[in-house]
PDB file of C-alpha atoms and ligand atoms in Angstrom:
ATOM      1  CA  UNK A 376     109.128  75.247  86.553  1.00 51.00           C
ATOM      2  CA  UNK A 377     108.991  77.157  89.760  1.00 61.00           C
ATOM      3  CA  UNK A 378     110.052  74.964  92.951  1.00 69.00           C
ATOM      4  CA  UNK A 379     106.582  73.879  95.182  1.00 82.00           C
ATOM      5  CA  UNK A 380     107.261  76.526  97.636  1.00 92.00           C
ATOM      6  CA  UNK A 381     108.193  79.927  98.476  1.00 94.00           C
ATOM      7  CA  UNK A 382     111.622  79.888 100.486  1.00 95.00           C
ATOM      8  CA  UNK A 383     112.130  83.497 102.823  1.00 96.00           C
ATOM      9  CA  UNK A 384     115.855  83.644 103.676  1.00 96.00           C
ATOM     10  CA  UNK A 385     117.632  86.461 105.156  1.00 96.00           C
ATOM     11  CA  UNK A 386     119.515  86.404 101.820  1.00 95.00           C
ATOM     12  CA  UNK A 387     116.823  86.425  99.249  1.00 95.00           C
ATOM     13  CA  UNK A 388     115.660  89.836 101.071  1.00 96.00           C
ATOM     14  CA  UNK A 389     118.448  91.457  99.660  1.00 96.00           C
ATOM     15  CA  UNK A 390     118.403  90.254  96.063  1.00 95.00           C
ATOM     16  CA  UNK A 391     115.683  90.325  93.245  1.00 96.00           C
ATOM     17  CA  UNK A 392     114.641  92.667  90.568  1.00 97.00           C
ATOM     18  CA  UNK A 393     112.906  94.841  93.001  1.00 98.00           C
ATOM     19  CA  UNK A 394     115.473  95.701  95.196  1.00 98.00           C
ATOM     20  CA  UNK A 395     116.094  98.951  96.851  1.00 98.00           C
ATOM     21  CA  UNK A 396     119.848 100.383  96.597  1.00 97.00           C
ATOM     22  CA  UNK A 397     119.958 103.713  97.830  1.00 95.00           C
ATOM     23  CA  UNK A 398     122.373 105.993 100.128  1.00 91.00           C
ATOM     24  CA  UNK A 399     120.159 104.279 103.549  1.00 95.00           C
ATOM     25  CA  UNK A 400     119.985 101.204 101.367  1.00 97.00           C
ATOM     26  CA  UNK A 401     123.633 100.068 100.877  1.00 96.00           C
ATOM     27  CA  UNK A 402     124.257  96.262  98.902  1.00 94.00           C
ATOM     28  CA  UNK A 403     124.740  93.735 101.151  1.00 89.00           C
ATOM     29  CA  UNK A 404     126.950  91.247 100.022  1.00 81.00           C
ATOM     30  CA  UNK A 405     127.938  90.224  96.649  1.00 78.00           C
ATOM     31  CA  UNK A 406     125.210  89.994  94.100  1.00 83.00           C
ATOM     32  CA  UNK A 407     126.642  87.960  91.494  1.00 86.00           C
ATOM     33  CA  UNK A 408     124.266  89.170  88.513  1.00 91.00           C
ATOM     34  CA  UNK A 409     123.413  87.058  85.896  1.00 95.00           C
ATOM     35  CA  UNK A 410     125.260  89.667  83.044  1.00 96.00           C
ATOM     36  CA  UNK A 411     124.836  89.995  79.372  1.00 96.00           C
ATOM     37  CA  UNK A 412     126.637  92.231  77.107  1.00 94.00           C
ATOM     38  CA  UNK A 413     124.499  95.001  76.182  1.00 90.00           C
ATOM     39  CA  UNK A 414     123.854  95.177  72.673  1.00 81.00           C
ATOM     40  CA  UNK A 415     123.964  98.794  70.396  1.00 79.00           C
ATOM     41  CA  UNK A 416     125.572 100.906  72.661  1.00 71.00           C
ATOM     42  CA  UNK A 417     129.379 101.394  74.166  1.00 76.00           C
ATOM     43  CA  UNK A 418     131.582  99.084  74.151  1.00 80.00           C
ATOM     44  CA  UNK A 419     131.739  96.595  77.368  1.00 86.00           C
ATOM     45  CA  UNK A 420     128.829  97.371  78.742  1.00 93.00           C
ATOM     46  CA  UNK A 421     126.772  94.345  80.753  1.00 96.00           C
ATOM     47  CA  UNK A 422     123.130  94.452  82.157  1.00 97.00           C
ATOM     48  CA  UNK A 423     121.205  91.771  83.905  1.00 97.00           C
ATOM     49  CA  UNK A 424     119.960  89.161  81.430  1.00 97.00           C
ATOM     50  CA  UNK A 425     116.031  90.277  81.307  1.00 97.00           C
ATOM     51  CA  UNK A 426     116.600  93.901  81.796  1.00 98.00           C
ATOM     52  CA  UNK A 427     119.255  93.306  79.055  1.00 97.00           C
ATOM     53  CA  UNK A 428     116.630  91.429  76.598  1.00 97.00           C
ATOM     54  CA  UNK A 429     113.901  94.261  78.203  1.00 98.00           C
ATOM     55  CA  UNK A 430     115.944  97.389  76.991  1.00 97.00           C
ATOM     56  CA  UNK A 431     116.286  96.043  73.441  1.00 96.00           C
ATOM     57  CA  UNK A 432     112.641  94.906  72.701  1.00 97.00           C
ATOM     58  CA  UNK A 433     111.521  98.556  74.035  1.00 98.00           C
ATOM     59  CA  UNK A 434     114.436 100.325  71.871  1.00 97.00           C
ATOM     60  CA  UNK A 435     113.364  98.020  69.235  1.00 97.00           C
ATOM     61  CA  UNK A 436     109.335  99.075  69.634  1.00 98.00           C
ATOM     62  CA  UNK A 437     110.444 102.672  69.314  1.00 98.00           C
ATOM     63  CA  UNK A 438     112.685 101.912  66.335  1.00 98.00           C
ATOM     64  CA  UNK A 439     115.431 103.767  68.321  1.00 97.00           C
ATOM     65  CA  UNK A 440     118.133 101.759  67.221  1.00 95.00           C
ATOM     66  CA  UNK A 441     121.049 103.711  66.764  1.00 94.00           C
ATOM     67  CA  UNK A 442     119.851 106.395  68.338  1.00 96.00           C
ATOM     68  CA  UNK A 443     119.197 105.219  71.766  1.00 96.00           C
ATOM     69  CA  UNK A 444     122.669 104.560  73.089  1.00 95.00           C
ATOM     70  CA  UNK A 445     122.967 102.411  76.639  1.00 95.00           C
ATOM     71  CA  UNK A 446     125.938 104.560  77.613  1.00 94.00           C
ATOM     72  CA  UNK A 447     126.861 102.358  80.872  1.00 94.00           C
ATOM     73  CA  UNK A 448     125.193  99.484  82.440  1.00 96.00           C
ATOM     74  CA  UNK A 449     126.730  97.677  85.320  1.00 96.00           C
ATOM     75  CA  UNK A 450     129.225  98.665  87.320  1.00 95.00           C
ATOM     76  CA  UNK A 451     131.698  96.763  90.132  1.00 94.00           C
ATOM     77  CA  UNK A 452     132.134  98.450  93.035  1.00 93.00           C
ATOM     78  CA  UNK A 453     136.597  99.531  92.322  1.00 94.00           C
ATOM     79  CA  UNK A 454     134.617 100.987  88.998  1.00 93.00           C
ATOM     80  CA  UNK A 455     131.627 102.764  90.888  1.00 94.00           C
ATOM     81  CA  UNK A 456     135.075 104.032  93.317  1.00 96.00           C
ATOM     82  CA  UNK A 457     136.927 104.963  90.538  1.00 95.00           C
ATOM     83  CA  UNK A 458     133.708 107.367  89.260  1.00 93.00           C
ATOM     84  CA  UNK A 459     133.354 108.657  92.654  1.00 94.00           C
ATOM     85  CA  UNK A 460     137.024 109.579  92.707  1.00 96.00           C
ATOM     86  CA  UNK A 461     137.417 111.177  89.264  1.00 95.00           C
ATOM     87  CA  UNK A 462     134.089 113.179  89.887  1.00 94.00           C
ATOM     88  CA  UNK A 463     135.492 114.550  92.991  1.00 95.00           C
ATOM     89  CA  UNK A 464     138.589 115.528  91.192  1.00 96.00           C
ATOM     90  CA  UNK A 465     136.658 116.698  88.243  1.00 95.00           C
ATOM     91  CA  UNK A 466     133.575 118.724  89.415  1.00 94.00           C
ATOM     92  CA  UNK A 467     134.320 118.669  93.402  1.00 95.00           C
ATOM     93  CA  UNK A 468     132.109 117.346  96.451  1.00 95.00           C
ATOM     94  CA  UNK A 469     128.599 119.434  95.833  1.00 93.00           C
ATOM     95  CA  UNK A 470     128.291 117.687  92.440  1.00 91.00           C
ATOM     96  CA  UNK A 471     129.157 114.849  93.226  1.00 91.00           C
ATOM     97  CA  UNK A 472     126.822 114.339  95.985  1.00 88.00           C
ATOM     98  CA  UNK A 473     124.459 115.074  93.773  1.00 86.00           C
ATOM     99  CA  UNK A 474     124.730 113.102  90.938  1.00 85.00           C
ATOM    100  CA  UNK A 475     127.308 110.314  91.704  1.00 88.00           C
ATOM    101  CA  UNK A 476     126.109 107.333  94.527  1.00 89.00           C
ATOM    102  CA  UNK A 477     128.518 106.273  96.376  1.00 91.00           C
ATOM    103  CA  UNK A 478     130.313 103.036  96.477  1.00 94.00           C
ATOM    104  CA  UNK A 479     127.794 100.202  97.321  1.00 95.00           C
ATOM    105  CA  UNK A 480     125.266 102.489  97.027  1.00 95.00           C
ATOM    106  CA  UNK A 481     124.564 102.997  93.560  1.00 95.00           C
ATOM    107  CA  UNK A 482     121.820 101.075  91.478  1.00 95.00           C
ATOM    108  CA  UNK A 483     125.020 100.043  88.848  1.00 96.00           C
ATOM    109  CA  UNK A 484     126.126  97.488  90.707  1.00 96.00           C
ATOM    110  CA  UNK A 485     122.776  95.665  90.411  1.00 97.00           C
ATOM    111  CA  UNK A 486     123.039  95.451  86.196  1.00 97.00           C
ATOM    112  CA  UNK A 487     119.452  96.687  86.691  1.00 98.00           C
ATOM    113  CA  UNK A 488     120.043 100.225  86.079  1.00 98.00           C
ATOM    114  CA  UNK A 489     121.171 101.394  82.864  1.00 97.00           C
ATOM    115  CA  UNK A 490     121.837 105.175  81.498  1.00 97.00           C
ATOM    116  CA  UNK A 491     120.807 106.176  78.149  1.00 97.00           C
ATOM    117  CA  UNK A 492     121.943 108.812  75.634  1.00 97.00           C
ATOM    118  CA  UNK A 493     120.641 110.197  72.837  1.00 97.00           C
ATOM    119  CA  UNK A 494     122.949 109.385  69.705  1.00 95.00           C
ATOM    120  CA  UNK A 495     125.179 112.574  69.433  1.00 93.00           C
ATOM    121  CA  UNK A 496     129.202 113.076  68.513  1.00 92.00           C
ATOM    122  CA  UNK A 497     129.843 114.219  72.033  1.00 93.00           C
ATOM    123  CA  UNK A 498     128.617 112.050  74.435  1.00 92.00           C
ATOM    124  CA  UNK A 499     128.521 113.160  78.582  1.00 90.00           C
ATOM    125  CA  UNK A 500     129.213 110.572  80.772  1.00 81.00           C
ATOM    126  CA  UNK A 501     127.792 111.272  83.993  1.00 83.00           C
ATOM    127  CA  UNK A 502     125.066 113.137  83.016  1.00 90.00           C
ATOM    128  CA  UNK A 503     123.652 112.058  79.188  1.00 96.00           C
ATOM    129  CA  UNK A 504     121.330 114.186  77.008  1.00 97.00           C
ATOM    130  CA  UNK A 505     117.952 111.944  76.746  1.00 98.00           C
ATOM    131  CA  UNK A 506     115.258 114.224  76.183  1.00 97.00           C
ATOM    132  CA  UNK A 507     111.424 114.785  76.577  1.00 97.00           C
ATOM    133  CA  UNK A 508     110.667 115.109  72.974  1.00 98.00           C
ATOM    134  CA  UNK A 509     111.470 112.597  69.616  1.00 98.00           C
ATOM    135  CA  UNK A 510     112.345 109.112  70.065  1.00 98.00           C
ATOM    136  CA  UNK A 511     113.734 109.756  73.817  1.00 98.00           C
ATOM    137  CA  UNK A 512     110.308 110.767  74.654  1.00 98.00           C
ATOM    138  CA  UNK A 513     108.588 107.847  72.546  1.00 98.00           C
ATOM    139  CA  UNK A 514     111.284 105.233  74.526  1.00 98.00           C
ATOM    140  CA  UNK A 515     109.622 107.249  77.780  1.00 98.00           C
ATOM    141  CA  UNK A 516     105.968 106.307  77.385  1.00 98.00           C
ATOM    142  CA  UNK A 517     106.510 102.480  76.150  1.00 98.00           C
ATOM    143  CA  UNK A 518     109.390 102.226  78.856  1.00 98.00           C
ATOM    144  CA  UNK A 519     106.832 100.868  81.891  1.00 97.00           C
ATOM    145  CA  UNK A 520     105.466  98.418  79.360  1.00 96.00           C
ATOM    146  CA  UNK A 521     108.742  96.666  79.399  1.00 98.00           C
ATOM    147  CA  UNK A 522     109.798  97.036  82.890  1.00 98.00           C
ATOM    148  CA  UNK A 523     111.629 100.211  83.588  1.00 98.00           C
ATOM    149  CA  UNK A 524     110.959 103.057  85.473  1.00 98.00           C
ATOM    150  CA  UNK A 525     112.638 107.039  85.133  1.00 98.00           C
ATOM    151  CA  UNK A 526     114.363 106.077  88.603  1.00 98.00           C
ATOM    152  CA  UNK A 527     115.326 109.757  89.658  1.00 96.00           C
ATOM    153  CA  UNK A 528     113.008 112.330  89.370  1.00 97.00           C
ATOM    154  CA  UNK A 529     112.895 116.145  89.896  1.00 96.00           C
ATOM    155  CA  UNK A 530     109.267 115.187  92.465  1.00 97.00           C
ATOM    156  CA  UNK A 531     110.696 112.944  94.362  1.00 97.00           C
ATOM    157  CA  UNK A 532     114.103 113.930  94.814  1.00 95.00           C
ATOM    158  CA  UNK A 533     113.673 114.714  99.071  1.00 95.00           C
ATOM    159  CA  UNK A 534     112.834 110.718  99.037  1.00 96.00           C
ATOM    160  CA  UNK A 535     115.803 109.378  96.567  1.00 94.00           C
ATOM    161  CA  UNK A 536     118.499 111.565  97.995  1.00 89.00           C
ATOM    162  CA  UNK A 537     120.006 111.936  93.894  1.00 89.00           C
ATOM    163  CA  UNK A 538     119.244 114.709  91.650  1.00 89.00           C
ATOM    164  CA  UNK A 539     116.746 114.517  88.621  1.00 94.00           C
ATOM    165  CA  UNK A 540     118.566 112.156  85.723  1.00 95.00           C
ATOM    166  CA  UNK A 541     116.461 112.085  82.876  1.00 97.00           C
ATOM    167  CA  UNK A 542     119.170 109.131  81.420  1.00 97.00           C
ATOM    168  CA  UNK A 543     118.843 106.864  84.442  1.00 98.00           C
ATOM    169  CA  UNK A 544     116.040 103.889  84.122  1.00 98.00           C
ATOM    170  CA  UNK A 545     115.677 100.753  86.523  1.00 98.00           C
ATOM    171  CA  UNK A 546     114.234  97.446  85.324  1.00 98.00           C
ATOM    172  CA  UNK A 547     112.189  96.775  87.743  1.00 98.00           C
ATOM    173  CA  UNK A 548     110.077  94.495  85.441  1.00 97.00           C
ATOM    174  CA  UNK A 549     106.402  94.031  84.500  1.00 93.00           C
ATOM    175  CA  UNK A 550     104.176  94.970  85.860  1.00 95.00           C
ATOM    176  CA  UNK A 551     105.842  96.783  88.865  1.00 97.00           C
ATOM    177  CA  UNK A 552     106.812  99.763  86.055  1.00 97.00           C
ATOM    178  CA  UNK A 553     103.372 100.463  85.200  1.00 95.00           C
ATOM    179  CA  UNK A 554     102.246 100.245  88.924  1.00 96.00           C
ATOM    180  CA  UNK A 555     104.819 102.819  89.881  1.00 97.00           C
ATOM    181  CA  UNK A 556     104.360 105.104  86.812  1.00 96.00           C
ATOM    182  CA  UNK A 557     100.388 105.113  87.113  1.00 94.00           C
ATOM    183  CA  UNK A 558     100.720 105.710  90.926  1.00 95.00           C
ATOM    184  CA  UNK A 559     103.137 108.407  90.496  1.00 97.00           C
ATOM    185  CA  UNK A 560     105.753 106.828  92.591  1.00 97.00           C
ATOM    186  CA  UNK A 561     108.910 106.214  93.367  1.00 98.00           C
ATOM    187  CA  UNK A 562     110.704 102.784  94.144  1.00 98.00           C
ATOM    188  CA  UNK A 563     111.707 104.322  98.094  1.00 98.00           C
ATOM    189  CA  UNK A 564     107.823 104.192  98.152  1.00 98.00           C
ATOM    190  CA  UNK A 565     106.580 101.043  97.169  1.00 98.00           C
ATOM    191  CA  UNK A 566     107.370  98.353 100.072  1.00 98.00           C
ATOM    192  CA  UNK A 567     104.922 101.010 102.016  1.00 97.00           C
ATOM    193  CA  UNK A 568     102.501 100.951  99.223  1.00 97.00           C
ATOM    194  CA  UNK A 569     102.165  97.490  98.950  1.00 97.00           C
ATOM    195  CA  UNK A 570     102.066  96.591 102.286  1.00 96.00           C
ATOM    196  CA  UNK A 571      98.725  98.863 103.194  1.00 95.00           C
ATOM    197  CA  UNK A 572      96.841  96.200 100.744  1.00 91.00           C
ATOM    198  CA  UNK A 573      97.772  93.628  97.990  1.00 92.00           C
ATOM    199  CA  UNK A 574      97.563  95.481  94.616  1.00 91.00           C
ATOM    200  CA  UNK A 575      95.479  93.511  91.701  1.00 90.00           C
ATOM    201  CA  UNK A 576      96.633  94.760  88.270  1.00 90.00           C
ATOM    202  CA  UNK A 577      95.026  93.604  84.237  1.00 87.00           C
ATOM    203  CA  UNK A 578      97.609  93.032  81.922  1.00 85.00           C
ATOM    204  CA  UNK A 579      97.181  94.343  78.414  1.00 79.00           C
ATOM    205  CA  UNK A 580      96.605  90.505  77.265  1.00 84.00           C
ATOM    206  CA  UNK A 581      93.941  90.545  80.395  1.00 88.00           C
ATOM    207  CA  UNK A 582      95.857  88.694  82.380  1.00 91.00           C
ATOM    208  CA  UNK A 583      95.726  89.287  86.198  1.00 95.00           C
ATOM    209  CA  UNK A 584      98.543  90.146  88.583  1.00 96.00           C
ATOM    210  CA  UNK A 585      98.727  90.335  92.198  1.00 96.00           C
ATOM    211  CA  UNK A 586     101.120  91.647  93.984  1.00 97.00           C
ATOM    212  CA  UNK A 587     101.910  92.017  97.466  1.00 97.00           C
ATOM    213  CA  UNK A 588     104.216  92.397 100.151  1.00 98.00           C
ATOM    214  CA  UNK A 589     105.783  89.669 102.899  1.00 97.00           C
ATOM    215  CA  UNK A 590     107.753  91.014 105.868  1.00 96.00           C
ATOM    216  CA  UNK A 591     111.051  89.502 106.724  1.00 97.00           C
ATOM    217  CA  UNK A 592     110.682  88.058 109.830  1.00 95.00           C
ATOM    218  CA  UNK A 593     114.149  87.173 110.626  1.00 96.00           C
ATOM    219  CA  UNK A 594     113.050  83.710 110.598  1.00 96.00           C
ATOM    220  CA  UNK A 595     113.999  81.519 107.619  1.00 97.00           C
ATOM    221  CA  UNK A 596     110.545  80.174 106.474  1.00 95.00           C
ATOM    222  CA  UNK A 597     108.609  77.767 103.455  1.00 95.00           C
ATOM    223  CA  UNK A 598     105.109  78.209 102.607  1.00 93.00           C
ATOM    224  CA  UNK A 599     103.425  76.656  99.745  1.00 93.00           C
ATOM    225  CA  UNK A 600     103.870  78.225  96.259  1.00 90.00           C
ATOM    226  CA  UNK A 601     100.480  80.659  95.590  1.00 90.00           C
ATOM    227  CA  UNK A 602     100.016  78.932  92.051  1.00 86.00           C
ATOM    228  CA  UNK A 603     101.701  77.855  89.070  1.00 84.00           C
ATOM    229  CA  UNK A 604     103.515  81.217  87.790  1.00 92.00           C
ATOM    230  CA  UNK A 605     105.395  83.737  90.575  1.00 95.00           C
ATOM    231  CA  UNK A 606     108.327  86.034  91.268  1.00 95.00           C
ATOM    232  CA  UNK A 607     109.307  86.377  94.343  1.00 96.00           C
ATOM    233  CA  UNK A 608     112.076  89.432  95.231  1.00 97.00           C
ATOM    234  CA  UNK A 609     113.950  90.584  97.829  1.00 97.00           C
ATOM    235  CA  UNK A 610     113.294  94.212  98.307  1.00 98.00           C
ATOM    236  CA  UNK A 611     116.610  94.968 100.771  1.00 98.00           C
ATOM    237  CA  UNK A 612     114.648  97.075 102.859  1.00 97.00           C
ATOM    238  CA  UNK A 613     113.413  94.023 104.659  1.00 97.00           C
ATOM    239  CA  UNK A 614     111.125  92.203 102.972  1.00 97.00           C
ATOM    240  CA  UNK A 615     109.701  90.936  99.894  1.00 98.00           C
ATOM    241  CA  UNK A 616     107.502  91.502  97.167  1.00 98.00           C
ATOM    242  CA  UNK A 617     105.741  88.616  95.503  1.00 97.00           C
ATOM    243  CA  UNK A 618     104.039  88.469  92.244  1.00 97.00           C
ATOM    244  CA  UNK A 619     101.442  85.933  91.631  1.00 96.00           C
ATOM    245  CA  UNK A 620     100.199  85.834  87.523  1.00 94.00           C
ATOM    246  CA  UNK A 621      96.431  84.431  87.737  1.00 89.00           C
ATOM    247  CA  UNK A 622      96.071  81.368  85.445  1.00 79.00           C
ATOM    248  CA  UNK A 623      98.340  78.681  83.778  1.00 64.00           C
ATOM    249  CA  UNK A 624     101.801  79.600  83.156  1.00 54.00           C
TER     250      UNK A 624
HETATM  251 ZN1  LIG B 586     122.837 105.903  86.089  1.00 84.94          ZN
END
């Protein structure tokens, strides 16, 4: 059951599903996900209980177990430090600005970013093989339909401030994955989408969805709940997004 009424803290704006962790968009604060161990791929790897659950029902749909290797998951902050470190060591500052967030900056420490490889005997760390074509490219098209997003793209690189990684998806959940895919945006983009109009999507069991977007007003504040089944999620850019499912829960 979700509580009687929607509760907008300064805290809540910076956690949720939908949150925005970029290089202008540090974490704030501890998180504390709510981490699973991630099944099928290396070893001590966690993700954020749905998005864990997520990733294996859409590897599952593809039949791309086995081949679809979660290669790392989340990541603490002295482990997204000790990346940035060795990369700079490794492959200097150029490359590493490129491809490596920094420290409290990088969508790893959410558990709702997870990079996939394609099964092979050598395996790159930083920067897997998952391709366009075979079951990579199969994972690609059902991937929305559970909640993940291709976070960095070659397009919209000027607006994510990291490279193109073809390995690196976001749960970001359903049905903000299809919203972004079909709109052909990125996650930097969608507080300003949302907040030009509330957006009114059909499920593929014909449910409706509405989602839309509250300003954080500084102000701690309750208003009553908008029905019987909603989200609501910090998007640490100063806001939230809420998503109302029409009908009984
Ligand atoms: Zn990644």
């Amino acid at each position: 059951m979700r509580p009687a009424e929607l509760h907008l803290t300064a805290a809540g704006a910076r956690k949720g599903s939908l949150i925005l962790v970029n290089r202008d968009h540090p974490l704030q604060g501890e998180l504390f996900p709510d981490l699973v161990p991630l099944q099928g791929g290396w070893p001590d790897q966690h993700l954020d209980r749905t998005a864990a659950r997520m990733l294996d029902a859409a590897i599952r749909a593809v039949q791309g177990t086995g081949q679809i290797l979660p290669v790392s998951g989340w990541r603490s902050q002295d482990e997204q430090q000790a990346i940035w470190n060795s990369s700079l060591t490794d492959h200097g500052p150029d490359f590493t600005a490129r491809y490596v967030a920094r420290p409290g900056c990088s969508e790893h420490q959410t558990g709702l970013a997870v990079d996939l490889a394609l099964c092979a005997e050598h395996i790159d760390f930083i920067r897997p093989e998952f391709p366009y074509d075979g079951v990579c490219g199969t994972f690609r098209k059902v991937a929305a339909r559970y909640g993940f997003i291709q976070r960095y793209t070659e397009e919209k690189q000027d607006k994510t401030g990291i490279a193109a990684e073809p390995w690196h998806f976001r749960y970001v959940g359903v049905p903000h994955a299809a919203i972004l895919t079909e709109a052909g945006l990125c996650l930097e983009e969608y507080p300003a989408f949302l907040r030009q109009a509330p957006r009114v999507v059909r499920l593929e069991n014909g449910r409706r969805v509405q989602v839309s977007y509250l300003p954080w007003t500084g102000t701690e504040t309750r208003r009553p709940a908008p029905g019987a089944c909603w989200q609501l999620s910090g998007t640490n850019e100063g806001g939230f997004i809420l998503t109302v499912w029409e009908g009984e829960a």
